Amino acid sequence: MFKNISRINRNAAKAASNRSSVIRRTAIRSYSSSGEQSSSGGSGSGAAIFAGGALLTGIGLYYFNNVNHNYEGTRNQALAKVEEKLPVESGSRDYQKVYNAIVDILETEDYDDGTFAPVLLRLAWHASGTFSKYDKANPGGSNKATMRFKAEAEDGANAGLEVGRDLLNNKVKPQFPWISYGDLWTLAGVAALQEMGGPKTAWRPGRIDGTDEREAITERLPDGAKDEGHIKNIFERLGFDDEEAVCLIGAHAVGRTHKDRSGFEGPWTFSPVTFSNQFYRLLLDSDWQVKKWDGPKQYEDQETKSLMMLPTDYALRTSEKYRPIVEKYAADEDKFFSDFARAFAKLIELGVPLKQLEHSPPVFFKTSDEIEAEKESK
């Protein structure tokens, strides 16, 4: 049974009080047989993030089975090579306009839960999460946008991300041909995060687009079917400590999984297009059981059977090392937001040489709500 479910409702409403208008306009949709409807100002069920092929999203952040699937996509359109070169000085580029163009295409009635935001957050996470501090020759990360290449695009962990890539490559890149794919994908992750009500997050331009398909990286992203040791190994390789690891996994607050992509099915939370600390609260306050079905092992909440947790998620609850961090973020959303902003900014710069970033100070983007408020005040 859910414990303190009324508290979850109240906190969800509070967390959503300042959510961006793009998400607030998204219609509430039914994605489960029953359960708590978030009072988050109109945000409904979420698009996929890290595990499942739609998102956060989620920045997801992000754990996937490398399974066979027949998902129809247009990923081959995103595999063309581009000339490798350093971007010009950012002073001649208006990245806020790029942000605004991304916001303009987030809302849709034809994809998942009414928004592409979660899948864009997940795209940024996966484009960056291939980094390895141990591989000096090919460290991975967001620098060369190697998910444009066939091997990485078709890695099972990236199933469904052609949705996000094609959206940005076809709708936004033509408007701003000067922006690199790595910069575009990571900027879109920041836009998705902020427009779902998440924290203001620093972003810097400077990524280049590689030309060597041999630099594509596979089998480095997290696997949701694994255990606590897998979490430690993945995030240690990325250069994150235990607190940062648990914090980044908290992006499972948004998005959902898809059986035809990761093999898993369902959303993690009742308001999966609103970024909040609800993932942690549900993980602790709900009673979970192994789902009886024909898919890979996952957990479902006993009360509604509409939510899911991956084995790696559930490991956070049972771990003596990770559980205290989960409890901290469940109790303090402001702390979670502050830590997530720092960890995500660090994530999306992994693998990018400092010399490519140091020419530009961090950019903090205005949200669509802030821009609208400025217009109304004039």
GROMACS .gro file of C-alpha atoms in nm:
model
  378
    1MET     CA    1   0.000   0.000   0.000
    2PHE     CA    2   0.110   0.358  -0.057
    3LYS     CA    3   0.209   0.538   0.259
    4ASN     CA    4   0.146   0.911   0.294
    5ILE     CA    5  -0.019   0.924  -0.046
    6SER     CA    6  -0.192   1.251   0.039
    7ARG     CA    7   0.149   1.400   0.112
    8ILE     CA    8   0.269   1.291  -0.230
    9ASN     CA    9  -0.030   1.463  -0.388
   10ARG     CA   10   0.031   1.785  -0.197
   11ASN     CA   11   0.401   1.786  -0.274
   12ALA     CA   12   0.339   1.713  -0.641
   13ALA     CA   13   0.107   2.010  -0.659
   14LYS     CA   14   0.360   2.232  -0.484
   15ALA     CA   15   0.645   2.117  -0.708
   16ALA     CA   16   0.436   2.182  -1.017
   17SER     CA   17   0.316   2.527  -0.921
   18ASN     CA   18   0.578   2.698  -1.135
   19ARG     CA   19   0.603   2.443  -1.415
   20SER     CA   20   0.652   2.576  -1.765
   21SER     CA   21   0.349   2.663  -1.972
   22VAL     CA   22   0.441   2.420  -2.250
   23ILE     CA   23   0.400   2.128  -2.013
   24ARG     CA   24   0.101   2.276  -1.831
   25ARG     CA   25  -0.086   2.292  -2.159
   26THR     CA   26  -0.029   1.922  -2.218
   27ALA     CA   27  -0.353   1.732  -2.170
   28ILE     CA   28  -0.374   1.479  -1.888
   29ARG     CA   29  -0.381   1.134  -2.042
   30SER     CA   30  -0.463   0.797  -1.895
   31TYR     CA   31  -0.164   0.567  -1.890
   32SER     CA   32  -0.255   0.323  -1.616
   33SER     CA   33  -0.553   0.126  -1.498
   34SER     CA   34  -0.588   0.329  -1.183
   35GLY     CA   35  -0.387   0.529  -0.935
   36GLU     CA   36  -0.293   0.873  -0.821
   37GLN     CA   37  -0.347   1.152  -1.069
   38SER     CA   38  -0.090   1.418  -1.007
   39SER     CA   39  -0.228   1.759  -0.925
   40SER     CA   40   0.059   1.910  -1.116
   41GLY     CA   41  -0.130   2.173  -1.307
   42GLY     CA   42  -0.220   1.969  -1.613
   43SER     CA   43   0.089   1.757  -1.662
   44GLY     CA   44  -0.005   1.406  -1.754
   45SER     CA   45   0.177   1.088  -1.826
   46GLY     CA   46   0.524   1.131  -1.966
   47ALA     CA   47   0.722   1.049  -2.271
   48ALA     CA   48   1.008   0.808  -2.231
   49ILE     CA   49   1.335   0.913  -2.085
   50PHE     CA   50   1.627   0.699  -2.007
   51ALA     CA   51   1.502   0.349  -2.022
   52GLY     CA   52   1.237   0.289  -2.280
   53GLY     CA   53   1.322   0.496  -2.575
   54ALA     CA   54   1.131   0.812  -2.517
   55LEU     CA   55   1.329   1.016  -2.251
   56LEU     CA   56   1.430   1.184  -1.950
   57THR     CA   57   1.365   1.209  -2.145
   58GLY     CA   58   1.483   1.112  -1.901
   59ILE     CA   59   1.794   1.242  -1.897
   60GLY     CA   60   1.668   1.020  -1.838
   61LEU     CA   61   1.942   0.822  -1.586
   62TYR     CA   62   1.919   0.548  -1.742
   63TYR     CA   63   1.912   0.192  -1.771
   64PHE     CA   64   1.834  -0.033  -2.062
   65ASN     CA   65   1.836  -0.394  -2.172
   66ASN     CA   66   2.016  -0.456  -2.498
   67VAL     CA   67   1.724  -0.640  -2.653
   68ASN     CA   68   1.619  -0.714  -3.009
   69HIS     CA   69   1.335  -0.496  -3.131
   70ASN     CA   70   1.154  -0.405  -3.450
   71TYR     CA   71   1.094  -0.041  -3.368
   72GLU     CA   72   1.036   0.159  -3.685
   73GLY     CA   73   1.242   0.474  -3.699
   74THR     CA   74   1.430   0.701  -3.931
   75ARG     CA   75   1.762   0.689  -3.752
   76ASN     CA   76   1.956   0.642  -4.076
   77GLN     CA   77   1.879   1.003  -4.161
   78ALA     CA   78   2.098   1.107  -3.868
   79LEU     CA   79   2.406   0.906  -3.962
   80ALA     CA   80   2.562   1.136  -4.222
   81LYS     CA   81   2.911   1.256  -4.149
   82VAL     CA   82   2.978   1.626  -4.101
   83GLU     CA   83   3.297   1.825  -4.128
   84GLU     CA   84   3.493   1.819  -3.802
   85LYS     CA   85   3.579   2.168  -3.684
   86LEU     CA   86   3.575   2.382  -3.375
   87PRO     CA   87   3.270   2.605  -3.337
   88VAL     CA   88   3.316   2.977  -3.372
   89GLU     CA   89   3.307   3.210  -3.076
   90SER     CA   90   2.972   3.185  -2.903
   91GLY     CA   91   2.940   3.561  -2.892
   92SER     CA   92   2.818   3.556  -3.251
   93ARG     CA   93   2.556   3.292  -3.177
   94ASP     CA   94   2.222   3.339  -3.003
   95TYR     CA   95   2.173   3.014  -2.815
   96GLN     CA   96   1.859   3.145  -2.647
   97LYS     CA   97   1.697   3.144  -2.991
   98VAL     CA   98   1.796   2.779  -3.029
   99TYR     CA   99   1.641   2.708  -2.689
  100ASN     CA  100   1.321   2.884  -2.792
  101ALA     CA  101   1.303   2.688  -3.118
  102ILE     CA  102   1.331   2.364  -2.920
  103VAL     CA  103   1.051   2.474  -2.688
  104ASP     CA  104   0.832   2.542  -2.992
  105ILE     CA  105   0.844   2.175  -3.097
  106LEU     CA  106   0.813   2.009  -2.756
  107GLU     CA  107   0.437   1.983  -2.740
  108THR     CA  108   0.261   1.724  -2.956
  109GLU     CA  109  -0.058   1.522  -2.954
  110ASP     CA  110   0.099   1.239  -3.150
  111TYR     CA  111   0.377   1.115  -2.922
  112ASP     CA  112   0.353   0.939  -2.589
  113ASP     CA  113   0.210   1.177  -2.328
  114GLY     CA  114   0.191   1.497  -2.525
  115THR     CA  115   0.553   1.614  -2.517
  116PHE     CA  116   0.893   1.523  -2.657
  117ALA     CA  117   1.067   1.667  -2.350
  118PRO     CA  118   1.153   1.337  -2.178
  119VAL     CA  119   1.305   1.181  -2.490
  120LEU     CA  120   1.521   1.490  -2.543
  121LEU     CA  121   1.647   1.473  -2.185
  122ARG     CA  122   1.729   1.107  -2.236
  123LEU     CA  123   1.905   1.186  -2.566
  124ALA     CA  124   2.135   1.434  -2.392
  125TRP     CA  125   2.205   1.181  -2.116
  126HIS     CA  126   2.288   0.895  -2.352
  127ALA     CA  127   2.494   1.110  -2.588
  128SER     CA  128   2.708   1.201  -2.286
  129GLY     CA  129   2.694   0.881  -2.081
  130THR     CA  130   2.930   0.685  -2.306
  131PHE     CA  131   3.226   0.862  -2.145
  132SER     CA  132   3.501   0.658  -1.981
  133LYS     CA  133   3.775   0.818  -1.778
  134TYR     CA  134   3.981   0.505  -1.840
  135ASP     CA  135   3.981   0.526  -2.222
  136LYS     CA  136   4.220   0.799  -2.329
  137ALA     CA  137   4.214   0.710  -2.698
  138ASN     CA  138   3.835   0.721  -2.737
  139PRO     CA  139   3.681   0.858  -2.417
  140GLY     CA  140   3.333   0.904  -2.558
  141GLY     CA  141   3.092   1.158  -2.417
  142SER     CA  142   2.904   1.433  -2.598
  143ASN     CA  143   3.198   1.587  -2.782
  144LYS     CA  144   3.168   1.425  -3.125
  145ALA     CA  145   2.797   1.334  -3.137
  146THR     CA  146   2.888   0.977  -3.227
  147MET     CA  147   2.528   0.860  -3.197
  148ARG     CA  148   2.499   0.986  -3.555
  149PHE     CA  149   2.691   0.675  -3.657
  150LYS     CA  150   2.515   0.348  -3.722
  151ALA     CA  151   2.675   0.129  -3.455
  152GLU     CA  152   2.596   0.365  -3.168
  153ALA     CA  153   2.256   0.466  -3.302
  154GLU     CA  154   2.154   0.100  -3.311
  155ASP     CA  155   2.291   0.010  -2.969
  156GLY     CA  156   2.000  -0.143  -2.776
  157ALA     CA  157   2.040   0.113  -2.498
  158ASN     CA  158   1.960   0.390  -2.748
  159ALA     CA  159   1.642   0.235  -2.886
  160GLY     CA  160   1.384   0.506  -2.950
  161LEU     CA  161   1.627   0.795  -2.946
  162GLU     CA  162   1.597   0.835  -3.321
  163VAL     CA  163   1.273   1.013  -3.231
  164GLY     CA  164   1.464   1.286  -3.051
  165ARG     CA  165   1.751   1.299  -3.297
  166ASP     CA  166   1.527   1.327  -3.602
  167LEU     CA  167   1.312   1.590  -3.433
  168LEU     CA  168   1.611   1.813  -3.361
  169ASN     CA  169   1.803   1.735  -3.678
  170ASN     CA  170   1.504   1.802  -3.905
  171LYS     CA  171   1.320   2.081  -3.721
  172VAL     CA  172   1.586   2.281  -3.538
  173LYS     CA  173   1.924   2.221  -3.704
  174PRO     CA  174   1.814   2.372  -4.040
  175GLN     CA  175   1.728   2.695  -3.857
  176PHE     CA  176   2.072   2.708  -3.694
  177PRO     CA  177   2.314   2.526  -3.927
  178TRP     CA  178   2.612   2.664  -3.734
  179ILE     CA  179   2.540   2.466  -3.417
  180SER     CA  180   2.712   2.130  -3.375
  181TYR     CA  181   2.499   1.822  -3.316
  182GLY     CA  182   2.661   1.768  -2.978
  183ASP     CA  183   2.577   2.121  -2.871
  184LEU     CA  184   2.224   2.091  -3.009
  185TRP     CA  185   2.147   1.762  -2.834
  186THR     CA  186   2.282   1.874  -2.497
  187LEU     CA  187   2.115   2.215  -2.520
  188ALA     CA  188   1.789   2.033  -2.594
  189GLY     CA  189   1.839   1.827  -2.279
  190VAL     CA  190   1.870   2.144  -2.073
  191ALA     CA  191   1.563   2.292  -2.242
  192ALA     CA  192   1.361   1.977  -2.176
  193LEU     CA  193   1.468   1.969  -1.813
  194GLN     CA  194   1.381   2.334  -1.748
  195GLU     CA  195   1.052   2.324  -1.940
  196MET     CA  196   0.939   2.025  -1.732
  197GLY     CA  197   0.986   2.238  -1.423
  198GLY     CA  198   1.339   2.126  -1.342
  199PRO     CA  199   1.625   2.342  -1.215
  200LYS     CA  200   1.807   2.611  -1.408
  201THR     CA  201   2.114   2.436  -1.546
  202ALA     CA  202   2.437   2.580  -1.681
  203TRP     CA  203   2.533   2.494  -2.039
  204ARG     CA  204   2.839   2.579  -2.248
  205PRO     CA  205   2.894   2.544  -2.625
  206GLY     CA  206   3.206   2.397  -2.775
  207ARG     CA  207   3.139   2.038  -2.884
  208ILE     CA  208   3.256   1.933  -3.228
  209ASP     CA  209   3.106   1.684  -3.471
  210GLY     CA  210   3.335   1.391  -3.544
  211THR     CA  211   3.376   1.222  -3.881
  212ASP     CA  212   3.518   0.881  -3.788
  213GLU     CA  213   3.252   0.613  -3.752
  214ARG     CA  214   3.504   0.396  -3.567
  215GLU     CA  215   3.463   0.631  -3.271
  216ALA     CA  216   3.105   0.515  -3.219
  217ILE     CA  217   3.069   0.360  -2.874
  218THR     CA  218   2.843   0.073  -2.769
  219GLU     CA  219   2.774  -0.122  -2.451
  220ARG     CA  220   2.883   0.151  -2.211
  221LEU     CA  221   2.541   0.275  -2.102
  222PRO     CA  222   2.370   0.144  -1.788
  223ASP     CA  223   2.161  -0.174  -1.794
  224GLY     CA  224   1.842  -0.157  -1.590
  225ALA     CA  225   1.837  -0.532  -1.536
  226LYS     CA  226   2.157  -0.525  -1.329
  227ASP     CA  227   2.233  -0.468  -0.960
  228GLU     CA  228   2.393  -0.227  -0.715
  229GLY     CA  229   2.743  -0.321  -0.826
  230HIS     CA  230   2.657  -0.225  -1.182
  231ILE     CA  231   2.547   0.120  -1.068
  232LYS     CA  232   2.877   0.170  -0.888
  233ASN     CA  233   3.083   0.057  -1.187
  234ILE     CA  234   2.895   0.270  -1.439
  235PHE     CA  235   2.907   0.594  -1.244
  236GLU     CA  236   3.264   0.541  -1.126
  237ARG     CA  237   3.368   0.510  -1.491
  238LEU     CA  238   3.187   0.836  -1.562
  239GLY     CA  239   3.365   1.009  -1.274
  240PHE     CA  240   3.065   1.051  -1.042
  241ASP     CA  241   3.047   0.978  -0.671
  242ASP     CA  242   2.762   0.791  -0.499
  243GLU     CA  243   2.554   1.103  -0.434
  244GLU     CA  244   2.582   1.218  -0.794
  245ALA     CA  245   2.487   0.870  -0.915
  246VAL     CA  246   2.167   0.859  -0.711
  247CYS     CA  247   2.092   1.218  -0.810
  248LEU     CA  248   2.118   1.151  -1.183
  249ILE     CA  249   1.906   0.837  -1.157
  250GLY     CA  250   1.638   1.063  -1.009
  251ALA     CA  251   1.564   1.181  -1.363
  252HIS     CA  252   1.341   0.875  -1.374
  253ALA     CA  253   1.084   1.113  -1.229
  254VAL     CA  254   0.999   1.183  -1.592
  255GLY     CA  255   0.936   0.958  -1.888
  256ARG     CA  256   0.835   0.598  -1.930
  257THR     CA  257   0.973   0.270  -2.061
  258HIS     CA  258   0.853   0.087  -2.373
  259LYS     CA  259   0.846  -0.287  -2.422
  260ASP     CA  260   0.935  -0.260  -2.791
  261ARG     CA  261   1.250  -0.064  -2.709
  262SER     CA  262   1.410  -0.148  -2.375
  263GLY     CA  263   1.190  -0.449  -2.302
  264PHE     CA  264   1.049  -0.279  -1.991
  265GLU     CA  265   0.707  -0.116  -1.976
  266GLY     CA  266   0.549   0.175  -1.791
  267PRO     CA  267   0.620   0.507  -1.616
  268TRP     CA  268   0.804   0.550  -1.288
  269THR     CA  269   0.576   0.820  -1.145
  270PHE     CA  270   0.221   0.951  -1.162
  271SER     CA  271   0.329   1.279  -1.322
  272PRO     CA  272   0.600   1.179  -1.569
  273VAL     CA  273   0.617   1.505  -1.758
  274THR     CA  274   0.687   1.704  -1.442
  275PHE     CA  275   1.039   1.702  -1.304
  276SER     CA  276   1.025   1.653  -0.928
  277ASN     CA  277   1.155   1.431  -0.647
  278GLN     CA  278   0.853   1.202  -0.676
  279PHE     CA  279   1.069   0.913  -0.801
  280TYR     CA  280   1.244   0.895  -0.464
  281ARG     CA  281   0.927   0.933  -0.260
  282LEU     CA  282   0.746   0.661  -0.448
  283LEU     CA  283   1.049   0.432  -0.434
  284LEU     CA  284   1.048   0.459  -0.054
  285ASP     CA  285   0.677   0.500   0.028
  286SER     CA  286   0.524   0.241  -0.205
  287ASP     CA  287   0.514  -0.134  -0.165
  288TRP     CA  288   0.674  -0.297  -0.468
  289GLN     CA  289   0.645  -0.648  -0.607
  290VAL     CA  290   0.798  -0.831  -0.902
  291LYS     CA  291   0.568  -0.793  -1.201
  292LYS     CA  292   0.426  -1.118  -1.338
  293TRP     CA  293   0.449  -1.088  -1.714
  294ASP     CA  294   0.637  -1.210  -2.020
  295GLY     CA  295   0.899  -0.935  -2.011
  296PRO     CA  296   1.224  -0.885  -1.820
  297LYS     CA  297   1.222  -0.855  -1.443
  298GLN     CA  298   1.077  -0.527  -1.323
  299TYR     CA  299   0.883  -0.413  -1.020
  300GLU     CA  300   0.526  -0.278  -1.001
  301ASP     CA  301   0.353  -0.092  -0.722
  302GLN     CA  302   0.113  -0.317  -0.534
  303GLU     CA  303  -0.158  -0.054  -0.501
  304THR     CA  304  -0.226   0.040  -0.864
  305LYS     CA  305   0.005  -0.187  -1.063
  306SER     CA  306   0.049   0.108  -1.299
  307LEU     CA  307   0.400   0.219  -1.203
  308MET     CA  308   0.730   0.044  -1.254
  309MET     CA  309   1.081   0.037  -1.112
  310LEU     CA  310   1.383  -0.121  -1.275
  311PRO     CA  311   1.600  -0.364  -1.080
  312THR     CA  312   1.865  -0.092  -1.065
  313ASP     CA  313   1.608   0.151  -0.924
  314TYR     CA  314   1.497  -0.096  -0.659
  315ALA     CA  315   1.861  -0.155  -0.566
  316LEU     CA  316   1.874   0.207  -0.446
  317ARG     CA  317   1.602   0.127  -0.193
  318THR     CA  318   1.770  -0.185  -0.054
  319SER     CA  319   2.129  -0.061  -0.059
  320GLU     CA  320   2.288   0.043   0.271
  321LYS     CA  321   2.506   0.283   0.073
  322TYR     CA  322   2.249   0.440  -0.159
  323ARG     CA  323   1.929   0.440   0.050
  324PRO     CA  324   2.034   0.729   0.280
  325ILE     CA  325   2.089   0.942  -0.031
  326VAL     CA  326   1.745   0.844  -0.164
  327GLU     CA  327   1.594   0.943   0.171
  328LYS     CA  328   1.770   1.279   0.161
  329TYR     CA  329   1.635   1.365  -0.183
  330ALA     CA  330   1.289   1.232  -0.099
  331ALA     CA  331   1.274   1.472   0.195
  332ASP     CA  332   1.423   1.778   0.025
  333GLU     CA  333   1.331   1.859  -0.334
  334ASP     CA  334   1.529   2.184  -0.331
  335LYS     CA  335   1.844   1.990  -0.245
  336PHE     CA  336   1.769   1.742  -0.523
  337PHE     CA  337   1.720   2.021  -0.776
  338SER     CA  338   2.040   2.198  -0.674
  339ASP     CA  339   2.246   1.880  -0.690
  340PHE     CA  340   2.087   1.766  -1.015
  341ALA     CA  341   2.166   2.095  -1.188
  342ARG     CA  342   2.534   2.055  -1.101
  343ALA     CA  343   2.552   1.684  -1.184
  344PHE     CA  344   2.372   1.719  -1.516
  345ALA     CA  345   2.588   2.014  -1.622
  346LYS     CA  346   2.891   1.798  -1.545
  347LEU     CA  347   2.746   1.500  -1.733
  348ILE     CA  348   2.684   1.683  -2.059
  349GLU     CA  349   3.041   1.814  -2.070
  350LEU     CA  350   3.205   1.473  -2.025
  351GLY     CA  351   3.460   1.404  -2.295
  352VAL     CA  352   3.474   1.764  -2.415
  353PRO     CA  353   3.829   1.907  -2.395
  354LEU     CA  354   3.844   2.213  -2.173
  355LYS     CA  355   4.004   2.418  -2.450
  356GLN     CA  356   3.682   2.382  -2.649
  357LEU     CA  357   3.469   2.510  -2.360
  358GLU     CA  358   3.680   2.776  -2.196
  359HIS     CA  359   3.611   3.039  -2.463
  360SER     CA  360   3.251   3.071  -2.340
  361PRO     CA  361   3.109   3.138  -1.994
  362PRO     CA  362   2.818   2.920  -1.879
  363VAL     CA  363   2.483   3.008  -2.031
  364PHE     CA  364   2.163   3.007  -1.826
  365PHE     CA  365   1.856   3.004  -2.046
  366LYS     CA  366   1.529   3.183  -1.984
  367THR     CA  367   1.234   2.946  -1.971
  368SER     CA  368   0.923   2.996  -2.181
  369ASP     CA  369   0.739   3.110  -1.868
  370GLU     CA  370   1.002   3.374  -1.796
  371ILE     CA  371   0.992   3.503  -2.151
  372GLU     CA  372   0.613   3.520  -2.142
  373ALA     CA  373   0.621   3.704  -1.810
  374GLU     CA  374   0.862   3.960  -1.953
  375LYS     CA  375   0.629   4.021  -2.246
  376GLU     CA  376   0.330   4.067  -2.017
  377SER     CA  377   0.517   4.313  -1.796
  378LYS     CA  378   0.589   4.547  -2.085
   0.00000   0.00000   0.00000
